[in-house]
């Protein structure tokens, strides 16, 4: 199971790299068209905006998985080791609820967006907003993985790990 989850993480991280590469290529093509050929790509700005939205929302759960978001360490490090562990579980629960909230509200948004298309690319807007569902779902998955990992850690090791954070 861990191998499958790690493979999924690599696929998602590769998707981020591909989206970023596409943004760079389209941006370079727009510059080339504008300054060399004297024209412009009418769709490039919209493509880059949508790609940026996808990039940001896919990176949220990736950064959470790596522990790269600003944490509550200033508060949690002041707790005794046993309380630190409980606080960590609360934080992961909040992340899970965040992902769930994003998914729930995105479903409402996508219902409205099904009737809209983008101005340049002419794609249905619910495709653009679908990344919010992915991001929320992936965030919930990462939160569950982190809670399961902590619960599987022996109690003595949890206390040592929490104590080493001080």
GROMACS .gro file of N, CA and C in nm:
model
  498
    1UNK      N    1   0.082  -0.120   0.000
    1UNK     CA    2   0.000   0.000   0.000
    1UNK      C    3   0.086   0.126   0.000
    2UNK      N    4   0.194   0.124   0.081
    2UNK     CA    5   0.282   0.240   0.085
    2UNK      C    6   0.348   0.267  -0.050
    3UNK      N    7   0.381   0.159  -0.121
    3UNK     CA    8   0.441   0.176  -0.253
    3UNK      C    9   0.343   0.241  -0.350
    4UNK      N   10   0.218   0.202  -0.341
    4UNK     CA   11   0.116   0.261  -0.427
    4UNK      C   12   0.097   0.410  -0.396
    5UNK      N   13   0.095   0.444  -0.268
    5UNK     CA   14   0.080   0.585  -0.229
    5UNK      C   15   0.202   0.667  -0.271
    6UNK      N   16   0.320   0.611  -0.256
    6UNK     CA   17   0.441   0.683  -0.300
    6UNK      C   18   0.442   0.702  -0.452
    7UNK      N   19   0.396   0.601  -0.524
    7UNK     CA   20   0.388   0.613  -0.670
    7UNK      C   21   0.287   0.721  -0.708
    8UNK      N   22   0.175   0.726  -0.636
    8UNK     CA   23   0.076   0.830  -0.663
    8UNK      C   24   0.135   0.968  -0.635
    9UNK      N   25   0.212   0.980  -0.526
    9UNK     CA   26   0.277   1.107  -0.495
    9UNK      C   27   0.370   1.150  -0.609
   10UNK      N   28   0.444   1.055  -0.663
   10UNK     CA   29   0.537   1.086  -0.773
   10UNK      C   30   0.462   1.130  -0.898
   11UNK      N   31   0.349   1.066  -0.926
   11UNK     CA   32   0.268   1.104  -1.043
   11UNK      C   33   0.216   1.246  -1.026
   12UNK      N   34   0.168   1.278  -0.907
   12UNK     CA   35   0.115   1.413  -0.882
   12UNK      C   36   0.228   1.515  -0.892
   13UNK      N   37   0.344   1.484  -0.835
   13UNK     CA   38   0.457   1.577  -0.844
   13UNK      C   39   0.504   1.593  -0.988
   14UNK      N   40   0.498   1.486  -1.066
   14UNK     CA   41   0.534   1.495  -1.208
   14UNK      C   42   0.433   1.580  -1.284
   15UNK      N   43   0.307   1.572  -1.246
   15UNK     CA   44   0.204   1.656  -1.309
   15UNK      C   45   0.233   1.803  -1.283
   16UNK      N   46   0.278   1.836  -1.162
   16UNK     CA   47   0.313   1.974  -1.131
   16UNK      C   48   0.429   2.021  -1.220
   17UNK      N   49   0.528   1.935  -1.236
   17UNK     CA   50   0.642   1.970  -1.322
   17UNK      C   51   0.596   1.989  -1.466
   18UNK      N   52   0.506   1.905  -1.513
   18UNK     CA   53   0.456   1.916  -1.651
   18UNK      C   54   0.374   2.044  -1.671
   19UNK      N   55   0.291   2.077  -1.572
   19UNK     CA   56   0.213   2.200  -1.581
   19UNK      C   57   0.304   2.321  -1.584
   20UNK      N   58   0.405   2.320  -1.497
   20UNK     CA   59   0.499   2.432  -1.494
   20UNK      C   60   0.575   2.443  -1.626
   21UNK      N   61   0.618   2.330  -1.680
   21UNK     CA   62   0.689   2.331  -1.809
   21UNK      C   63   0.599   2.385  -1.920
   22UNK      N   64   0.472   2.346  -1.919
   22UNK     CA   65   0.378   2.397  -2.019
   22UNK      C   66   0.360   2.548  -2.006
   23UNK      N   67   0.355   2.597  -1.882
   23UNK     CA   68   0.344   2.742  -1.861
   23UNK      C   69   0.464   2.815  -1.918
   24UNK      N   70   0.582   2.760  -1.895
   24UNK     CA   71   0.705   2.823  -1.945
   24UNK      C   72   0.707   2.821  -2.097
   25UNK      N   73   0.670   2.710  -2.157
   25UNK     CA   74   0.671   2.698  -2.303
   25UNK      C   75   0.570   2.794  -2.366
   26UNK      N   76   0.450   2.799  -2.312
   26UNK     CA   77   0.348   2.889  -2.367
   26UNK      C   78   0.390   3.035  -2.347
   27UNK      N   79   0.448   3.066  -2.231
   27UNK     CA   80   0.497   3.202  -2.206
   27UNK      C   81   0.608   3.241  -2.303
   28UNK      N   82   0.701   3.149  -2.328
   28UNK     CA   83   0.809   3.176  -2.423
   28UNK      C   84   0.753   3.192  -2.564
   29UNK      N   85   0.655   3.110  -2.600
   29UNK     CA   86   0.594   3.122  -2.733
   29UNK      C   87   0.523   3.256  -2.748
   30UNK      N   88   0.456   3.301  -2.642
   30UNK     CA   89   0.389   3.431  -2.647
   30UNK      C   90   0.491   3.543  -2.667
   31UNK      N   91   0.602   3.537  -2.596
   31UNK     CA   92   0.707   3.638  -2.612
   31UNK      C   93   0.761   3.635  -2.755
   32UNK      N   94   0.786   3.515  -2.808
   32UNK     CA   95   0.837   3.501  -2.943
   32UNK      C   96   0.738   3.560  -3.045
   33UNK      N   97   0.612   3.526  -3.032
   33UNK     CA   98   0.511   3.578  -3.123
   33UNK      C   99   0.501   3.729  -3.115
   34UNK      N  100   0.506   3.781  -2.995
   34UNK     CA  101   0.486   3.925  -2.977
   34UNK      C  102   0.606   4.006  -3.028
   35UNK      N  103   0.727   3.968  -2.988
   35UNK     CA  104   0.844   4.050  -3.018
   35UNK      C  105   0.918   4.012  -3.145
   36UNK      N  106   0.900   3.890  -3.193
   36UNK     CA  107   0.968   3.849  -3.316
   36UNK      C  108   0.872   3.853  -3.435
   37UNK      N  109   0.754   3.798  -3.417
   37UNK     CA  110   0.659   3.790  -3.527
   37UNK      C  111   0.560   3.906  -3.530
   38UNK      N  112   0.556   3.984  -3.425
   38UNK     CA  113   0.468   4.100  -3.420
   38UNK      C  114   0.321   4.067  -3.400
   39UNK      N  115   0.289   3.947  -3.359
   39UNK     CA  116   0.151   3.908  -3.333
   39UNK      C  117   0.136   3.865  -3.188
   40UNK      N  118   0.029   3.795  -3.161
   40UNK     CA  119   0.015   3.742  -3.026
   40UNK      C  120  -0.071   3.617  -3.028
   41UNK      N  121  -0.055   3.538  -2.925
   41UNK     CA  122  -0.139   3.420  -2.907
   41UNK      C  123  -0.253   3.462  -2.816
   42UNK      N  124  -0.372   3.468  -2.869
   42UNK     CA  125  -0.485   3.518  -2.792
   42UNK      C  126  -0.523   3.431  -2.674
   43UNK      N  127  -0.485   3.307  -2.675
   43UNK     CA  128  -0.524   3.213  -2.572
   43UNK      C  129  -0.418   3.195  -2.464
   44UNK      N  130  -0.298   3.247  -2.484
   44UNK     CA  131  -0.187   3.216  -2.393
   44UNK      C  132  -0.209   3.269  -2.252
   45UNK      N  133  -0.264   3.389  -2.240
   45UNK     CA  134  -0.285   3.446  -2.106
   45UNK      C  135  -0.385   3.361  -2.027
   46UNK      N  136  -0.492   3.321  -2.092
   46UNK     CA  137  -0.593   3.240  -2.024
   46UNK      C  138  -0.536   3.103  -1.988
   47UNK      N  139  -0.460   3.042  -2.079
   47UNK     CA  140  -0.397   2.914  -2.050
   47UNK      C  141  -0.306   2.925  -1.928
   48UNK      N  142  -0.223   3.029  -1.925
   48UNK     CA  143  -0.131   3.044  -1.813
   48UNK      C  144  -0.205   3.071  -1.682
   49UNK      N  145  -0.312   3.146  -1.687
   49UNK     CA  146  -0.391   3.171  -1.565
   49UNK      C  147  -0.450   3.041  -1.513
   50UNK      N  148  -0.511   2.961  -1.600
   50UNK     CA  149  -0.569   2.835  -1.557
   50UNK      C  150  -0.462   2.737  -1.510
   51UNK      N  151  -0.350   2.734  -1.580
   51UNK     CA  152  -0.241   2.646  -1.538
   51UNK      C  153  -0.187   2.688  -1.401
   52UNK      N  154  -0.182   2.818  -1.377
   52UNK     CA  155  -0.135   2.867  -1.247
   52UNK      C  156  -0.232   2.824  -1.136
   53UNK      N  157  -0.360   2.832  -1.162
   53UNK     CA  158  -0.460   2.787  -1.064
   53UNK      C  159  -0.439   2.639  -1.036
   54UNK      N  160  -0.423   2.559  -1.140
   54UNK     CA  161  -0.401   2.416  -1.121
   54UNK      C  162  -0.272   2.392  -1.043
   55UNK      N  163  -0.168   2.463  -1.078
   55UNK     CA  164  -0.039   2.445  -1.012
   55UNK      C  165  -0.051   2.473  -0.863
   56UNK      N  166  -0.109   2.583  -0.826
   56UNK     CA  167  -0.121   2.621  -0.686
   56UNK      C  168  -0.203   2.519  -0.608
   57UNK      N  169  -0.316   2.479  -0.664
   57UNK     CA  170  -0.404   2.389  -0.588
   57UNK      C  171  -0.352   2.246  -0.582
   58UNK      N  172  -0.269   2.206  -0.676
   58UNK     CA  173  -0.209   2.073  -0.667
   58UNK      C  174  -0.092   2.076  -0.568
   59UNK      N  175  -0.024   2.188  -0.558
   59UNK     CA  176   0.091   2.196  -0.469
   59UNK      C  177   0.050   2.204  -0.321
   60UNK      N  178  -0.072   2.251  -0.292
   60UNK     CA  179  -0.116   2.260  -0.151
   60UNK      C  180  -0.102   2.125  -0.079
   61UNK      N  181  -0.162   2.016  -0.129
   61UNK     CA  182  -0.146   1.889  -0.057
   61UNK      C  183  -0.004   1.833  -0.064
   62UNK      N  184   0.068   1.863  -0.172
   62UNK     CA  185   0.207   1.816  -0.180
   62UNK      C  186   0.290   1.881  -0.070
   63UNK      N  187   0.274   2.012  -0.054
   63UNK     CA  188   0.349   2.082   0.051
   63UNK      C  189   0.307   2.033   0.190
   64UNK      N  190   0.179   2.007   0.209
   64UNK     CA  191   0.133   1.953   0.337
   64UNK      C  192   0.196   1.816   0.362
   65UNK      N  193   0.203   1.734   0.259
   65UNK     CA  194   0.264   1.601   0.273
   65UNK      C  195   0.410   1.611   0.316
   66UNK      N  196   0.480   1.711   0.266
   66UNK     CA  197   0.621   1.730   0.302
   66UNK      C  198   0.640   1.813   0.429
   67UNK      N  199   0.532   1.864   0.484
   67UNK     CA  200   0.542   1.947   0.604
   67UNK      C  201   0.598   2.085   0.574
   68UNK      N  202   0.573   2.135   0.454
   68UNK     CA  203   0.632   2.262   0.411
   68UNK      C  204   0.545   2.383   0.440
   69UNK      N  205   0.422   2.362   0.485
   69UNK     CA  206   0.337   2.476   0.521
   69UNK      C  207   0.378   2.530   0.658
   70UNK      N  208   0.349   2.655   0.679
   70UNK     CA  209   0.376   2.714   0.809
   70UNK      C  210   0.295   2.636   0.911
   71UNK      N  211   0.361   2.588   1.011
   71UNK     CA  212   0.295   2.504   1.111
   71UNK      C  213   0.264   2.578   1.238
   72UNK      N  214   0.215   2.504   1.331
   72UNK     CA  215   0.182   2.557   1.463
   72UNK      C  216   0.292   2.520   1.562
   73UNK      N  217   0.415   2.505   1.513
   73UNK     CA  218   0.524   2.460   1.599
   73UNK      C  219   0.550   2.554   1.716
   74UNK      N  220   0.529   2.682   1.696
   74UNK     CA  221   0.553   2.778   1.804
   74UNK      C  222   0.462   2.746   1.922
   75UNK      N  223   0.339   2.709   1.892
   75UNK     CA  224   0.245   2.674   1.998
   75UNK      C  225   0.270   2.533   2.048
   76UNK      N  226   0.277   2.437   1.955
   76UNK     CA  227   0.287   2.297   1.996
   76UNK      C  228   0.417   2.264   2.067
   77UNK      N  229   0.524   2.334   2.038
   77UNK     CA  230   0.651   2.307   2.106
   77UNK      C  231   0.649   2.348   2.253
   78UNK      N  232   0.554   2.429   2.291
   78UNK     CA  233   0.541   2.470   2.431
   78UNK      C  234   0.464   2.368   2.514
   79UNK      N  235   0.400   2.271   2.445
   79UNK     CA  236   0.324   2.168   2.515
   79UNK      C  237   0.418   2.059   2.567
   80UNK      N  238   0.376   1.989   2.671
   80UNK     CA  239   0.449   1.869   2.711
   80UNK      C  240   0.441   1.766   2.597
   81UNK      N  241   0.535   1.672   2.590
   81UNK     CA  242   0.539   1.577   2.478
   81UNK      C  243   0.408   1.504   2.451
   82UNK      N  244   0.337   1.462   2.556
   82UNK     CA  245   0.211   1.389   2.535
   82UNK      C  246   0.105   1.478   2.472
   83UNK      N  247   0.100   1.603   2.512
   83UNK     CA  248   0.002   1.696   2.454
   83UNK      C  249   0.040   1.733   2.311
   84UNK      N  250   0.169   1.736   2.284
   84UNK     CA  251   0.217   1.766   2.149
   84UNK      C  252   0.160   1.666   2.049
   85UNK      N  253   0.159   1.540   2.086
   85UNK     CA  254   0.106   1.435   1.999
   85UNK      C  255  -0.043   1.459   1.972
   86UNK      N  256  -0.119   1.489   2.074
   86UNK     CA  257  -0.262   1.516   2.057
   86UNK      C  258  -0.286   1.639   1.970
   87UNK      N  259  -0.205   1.741   1.990
   87UNK     CA  260  -0.218   1.863   1.911
   87UNK      C  261  -0.191   1.834   1.764
   88UNK      N  262  -0.093   1.747   1.740
   88UNK     CA  263  -0.060   1.709   1.602
   88UNK      C  264  -0.179   1.639   1.536
   89UNK      N  265  -0.248   1.553   1.609
   89UNK     CA  266  -0.367   1.487   1.554
   89UNK      C  267  -0.479   1.587   1.525
   90UNK      N  268  -0.491   1.689   1.610
   90UNK     CA  269  -0.591   1.794   1.585
   90UNK      C  270  -0.558   1.869   1.457
   91UNK      N  271  -0.432   1.901   1.438
   91UNK     CA  272  -0.389   1.973   1.317
   91UNK      C  273  -0.422   1.890   1.192
   92UNK      N  274  -0.393   1.760   1.195
   92UNK     CA  275  -0.424   1.676   1.079
   92UNK      C  276  -0.575   1.667   1.057
   93UNK      N  277  -0.651   1.667   1.164
   93UNK     CA  278  -0.798   1.666   1.152
   93UNK      C  279  -0.848   1.795   1.086
   94UNK      N  280  -0.786   1.906   1.121
   94UNK     CA  281  -0.824   2.034   1.060
   94UNK      C  282  -0.791   2.032   0.911
   95UNK      N  283  -0.676   1.976   0.874
   95UNK     CA  284  -0.641   1.964   0.733
   95UNK      C  285  -0.744   1.878   0.660
   96UNK      N  286  -0.786   1.768   0.724
   96UNK     CA  287  -0.888   1.682   0.663
   96UNK      C  288  -1.017   1.760   0.640
   97UNK      N  289  -1.059   1.834   0.741
   97UNK     CA  290  -1.182   1.914   0.729
   97UNK      C  291  -1.168   2.022   0.622
   98UNK      N  292  -1.049   2.080   0.610
   98UNK     CA  293  -1.024   2.177   0.503
   98UNK      C  294  -1.046   2.113   0.367
   99UNK      N  295  -0.987   1.995   0.346
   99UNK     CA  296  -1.003   1.924   0.219
   99UNK      C  297  -1.148   1.888   0.191
  100UNK      N  298  -1.218   1.844   0.295
  100UNK     CA  299  -1.359   1.811   0.281
  100UNK      C  300  -1.440   1.935   0.243
  101UNK      N  301  -1.413   2.047   0.309
  101UNK     CA  302  -1.483   2.172   0.278
  101UNK      C  303  -1.459   2.217   0.135
  102UNK      N  304  -1.336   2.205   0.090
  102UNK     CA  305  -1.304   2.242  -0.048
  102UNK      C  306  -1.384   2.156  -0.145
  103UNK      N  307  -1.390   2.026  -0.118
  103UNK     CA  308  -1.466   1.936  -0.207
  103UNK      C  309  -1.615   1.970  -0.207
  104UNK      N  310  -1.672   1.990  -0.091
  104UNK     CA  311  -1.816   2.018  -0.081
  104UNK      C  312  -1.852   2.146  -0.155
  105UNK      N  313  -1.777   2.252  -0.131
  105UNK     CA  314  -1.809   2.380  -0.196
  105UNK      C  315  -1.776   2.379  -0.344
  106UNK      N  316  -1.679   2.298  -0.384
  106UNK     CA  317  -1.646   2.289  -0.526
  106UNK      C  318  -1.760   2.223  -0.604
  107UNK      N  319  -1.826   2.127  -0.544
  107UNK     CA  320  -1.940   2.064  -0.613
  107UNK      C  321  -2.047   2.166  -0.647
  108UNK      N  322  -2.074   2.258  -0.555
  108UNK     CA  323  -2.170   2.366  -0.583
  108UNK      C  324  -2.119   2.457  -0.695
  109UNK      N  325  -1.992   2.491  -0.687
  109UNK     CA  326  -1.931   2.578  -0.789
  109UNK      C  327  -1.934   2.512  -0.926
  110UNK      N  328  -1.905   2.384  -0.931
  110UNK     CA  329  -1.902   2.315  -1.060
  110UNK      C  330  -2.041   2.303  -1.122
  111UNK      N  331  -2.142   2.296  -1.040
  111UNK     CA  332  -2.279   2.292  -1.092
  111UNK      C  333  -2.311   2.419  -1.170
  112UNK      N  334  -2.269   2.532  -1.118
  112UNK     CA  335  -2.290   2.659  -1.187
  112UNK      C  336  -2.196   2.671  -1.308
  113UNK      N  337  -2.073   2.625  -1.290
  113UNK     CA  338  -1.971   2.641  -1.394
  113UNK      C  339  -1.995   2.553  -1.516
  114UNK      N  340  -2.080   2.453  -1.505
  114UNK     CA  341  -2.109   2.367  -1.621
  114UNK      C  342  -2.170   2.446  -1.736
  115UNK      N  343  -2.232   2.556  -1.704
  115UNK     CA  344  -2.298   2.637  -1.808
  115UNK      C  345  -2.208   2.748  -1.861
  116UNK      N  346  -2.084   2.755  -1.814
  116UNK     CA  347  -1.993   2.862  -1.857
  116UNK      C  348  -1.875   2.803  -1.934
  117UNK      N  349  -1.827   2.880  -2.031
  117UNK     CA  350  -1.705   2.842  -2.102
  117UNK      C  351  -1.606   2.956  -2.092
  118UNK      N  352  -1.479   2.922  -2.104
  118UNK     CA  353  -1.377   3.026  -2.098
  118UNK      C  354  -1.379   3.107  -2.227
  119UNK      N  355  -1.333   3.230  -2.219
  119UNK     CA  356  -1.347   3.320  -2.334
  119UNK      C  357  -1.253   3.287  -2.449
  120UNK      N  358  -1.131   3.249  -2.423
  120UNK     CA  359  -1.035   3.224  -2.530
  120UNK      C  360  -1.024   3.077  -2.568
  121UNK      N  361  -1.010   2.992  -2.469
  121UNK     CA  362  -0.991   2.850  -2.495
  121UNK      C  363  -1.123   2.777  -2.523
  122UNK      N  364  -1.235   2.837  -2.484
  122UNK     CA  365  -1.369   2.782  -2.505
  122UNK      C  366  -1.386   2.645  -2.439
  123UNK      N  367  -1.324   2.627  -2.323
  123UNK     CA  368  -1.342   2.502  -2.250
  123UNK      C  369  -1.442   2.526  -2.137
  124UNK      N  370  -1.519   2.423  -2.102
  124UNK     CA  371  -1.613   2.440  -1.992
  124UNK      C  372  -1.539   2.473  -1.862
  125UNK      N  373  -1.590   2.569  -1.789
  125UNK     CA  374  -1.520   2.615  -1.669
  125UNK      C  375  -1.519   2.508  -1.559
  126UNK      N  376  -1.612   2.415  -1.562
  126UNK     CA  377  -1.608   2.312  -1.458
  126UNK      C  378  -1.485   2.224  -1.473
  127UNK      N  379  -1.425   2.218  -1.592
  127UNK     CA  380  -1.298   2.147  -1.606
  127UNK      C  381  -1.187   2.221  -1.532
  128UNK      N  382  -1.189   2.351  -1.542
  128UNK     CA  383  -1.087   2.431  -1.473
  128UNK      C  384  -1.102   2.414  -1.322
  129UNK      N  385  -1.226   2.417  -1.274
  129UNK     CA  386  -1.250   2.409  -1.130
  129UNK      C  387  -1.237   2.268  -1.075
  130UNK      N  388  -1.229   2.168  -1.160
  130UNK     CA  389  -1.218   2.030  -1.113
  130UNK      C  390  -1.091   2.008  -1.031
  131UNK      N  391  -0.992   2.092  -1.049
  131UNK     CA  392  -0.869   2.077  -0.971
  131UNK      C  393  -0.897   2.098  -0.822
  132UNK      N  394  -0.999   2.176  -0.789
  132UNK     CA  395  -1.033   2.196  -0.648
  132UNK      C  396  -1.078   2.065  -0.585
  133UNK      N  397  -1.155   1.986  -0.659
  133UNK     CA  398  -1.196   1.854  -0.609
  133UNK      C  399  -1.074   1.765  -0.587
  134UNK      N  400  -0.985   1.763  -0.685
  134UNK     CA  401  -0.864   1.682  -0.672
  134UNK      C  402  -0.783   1.728  -0.552
  135UNK      N  403  -0.763   1.857  -0.540
  135UNK     CA  404  -0.682   1.911  -0.431
  135UNK      C  405  -0.744   1.878  -0.295
  136UNK      N  406  -0.874   1.897  -0.281
  136UNK     CA  407  -0.940   1.865  -0.155
  136UNK      C  408  -0.932   1.717  -0.122
  137UNK      N  409  -0.956   1.633  -0.222
  137UNK     CA  410  -0.949   1.488  -0.200
  137UNK      C  411  -0.809   1.442  -0.165
  138UNK      N  412  -0.712   1.496  -0.235
  138UNK     CA  413  -0.572   1.457  -0.209
  138UNK      C  414  -0.528   1.508  -0.071
  139UNK      N  415  -0.575   1.626  -0.032
  139UNK     CA  416  -0.544   1.679   0.101
  139UNK      C  417  -0.602   1.587   0.208
  140UNK      N  418  -0.726   1.543   0.188
  140UNK     CA  419  -0.787   1.451   0.285
  140UNK      C  420  -0.708   1.320   0.292
  141UNK      N  421  -0.664   1.269   0.177
  141UNK     CA  422  -0.586   1.146   0.174
  141UNK      C  423  -0.455   1.163   0.251
  142UNK      N  424  -0.387   1.275   0.229
  142UNK     CA  425  -0.261   1.300   0.300
  142UNK      C  426  -0.285   1.310   0.451
  143UNK      N  427  -0.395   1.375   0.490
  143UNK     CA  428  -0.426   1.387   0.633
  143UNK      C  429  -0.451   1.249   0.695
  144UNK      N  430  -0.526   1.166   0.626
  144UNK     CA  431  -0.551   1.031   0.677
  144UNK      C  432  -0.421   0.952   0.687
  145UNK      N  433  -0.336   0.964   0.586
  145UNK     CA  434  -0.206   0.895   0.589
  145UNK      C  435  -0.123   0.940   0.708
  146UNK      N  436  -0.122   1.069   0.737
  146UNK     CA  437  -0.044   1.121   0.848
  146UNK      C  438  -0.100   1.073   0.983
  147UNK      N  439  -0.232   1.070   0.996
  147UNK     CA  440  -0.292   1.022   1.121
  147UNK      C  441  -0.263   0.873   1.140
  148UNK      N  442  -0.280   0.795   1.034
  148UNK     CA  443  -0.253   0.651   1.044
  148UNK      C  444  -0.107   0.627   1.080
  149UNK      N  445  -0.018   0.701   1.019
  149UNK     CA  446   0.125   0.686   1.050
  149UNK      C  447   0.152   0.716   1.197
  150UNK      N  448   0.091   0.822   1.248
  150UNK     CA  449   0.112   0.857   1.390
  150UNK      C  450   0.052   0.753   1.483
  151UNK      N  451  -0.065   0.700   1.446
  151UNK     CA  452  -0.130   0.601   1.532
  151UNK      C  453  -0.054   0.469   1.532
  152UNK      N  454   0.016   0.439   1.424
  152UNK     CA  455   0.095   0.316   1.417
  152UNK      C  456   0.230   0.329   1.487
  153UNK      N  457   0.270   0.451   1.516
  153UNK     CA  458   0.397   0.473   1.585
  153UNK      C  459   0.380   0.433   1.731
  154UNK      N  460   0.471   0.352   1.785
  154UNK     CA  461   0.459   0.314   1.927
  154UNK      C  462   0.457   0.436   2.018
  155UNK      N  463   0.384   0.424   2.129
  155UNK     CA  464   0.365   0.537   2.221
  155UNK      C  465   0.498   0.592   2.270
  156UNK      N  466   0.592   0.506   2.306
  156UNK     CA  467   0.722   0.553   2.356
  156UNK      C  468   0.795   0.635   2.250
  157UNK      N  469   0.787   0.593   2.127
  157UNK     CA  470   0.854   0.666   2.019
  157UNK      C  471   0.787   0.800   1.994
  158UNK      N  472   0.653   0.805   2.007
  158UNK     CA  473   0.581   0.931   1.990
  158UNK      C  474   0.627   1.033   2.092
  159UNK      N  475   0.641   0.990   2.215
  159UNK     CA  476   0.684   1.081   2.322
  159UNK      C  477   0.825   1.129   2.297
  160UNK      N  478   0.914   1.040   2.254
  160UNK     CA  479   1.053   1.080   2.224
  160UNK      C  480   1.054   1.179   2.109
  161UNK      N  481   0.977   1.150   2.002
  161UNK     CA  482   0.974   1.240   1.886
  161UNK      C  483   0.919   1.376   1.925
  162UNK      N  484   0.812   1.378   2.004
  162UNK     CA  485   0.754   1.505   2.047
  162UNK      C  486   0.850   1.580   2.136
  163UNK      N  487   0.920   1.509   2.222
  163UNK     CA  488   1.016   1.573   2.312
  163UNK      C  489   1.136   1.630   2.237
  164UNK      N  490   1.171   1.570   2.124
  164UNK     CA  491   1.287   1.619   2.049
  164UNK      C  492   1.255   1.745   1.973
  165UNK      N  493   1.127   1.781   1.963
  165UNK     CA  494   1.089   1.904   1.893
  165UNK      C  495   1.109   2.028   1.977
  166UNK      N  496   1.126   2.011   2.106
  166UNK     CA  497   1.138   2.126   2.193
  166UNK      C  498   1.276   2.189   2.184
   0.00000   0.00000   0.00000
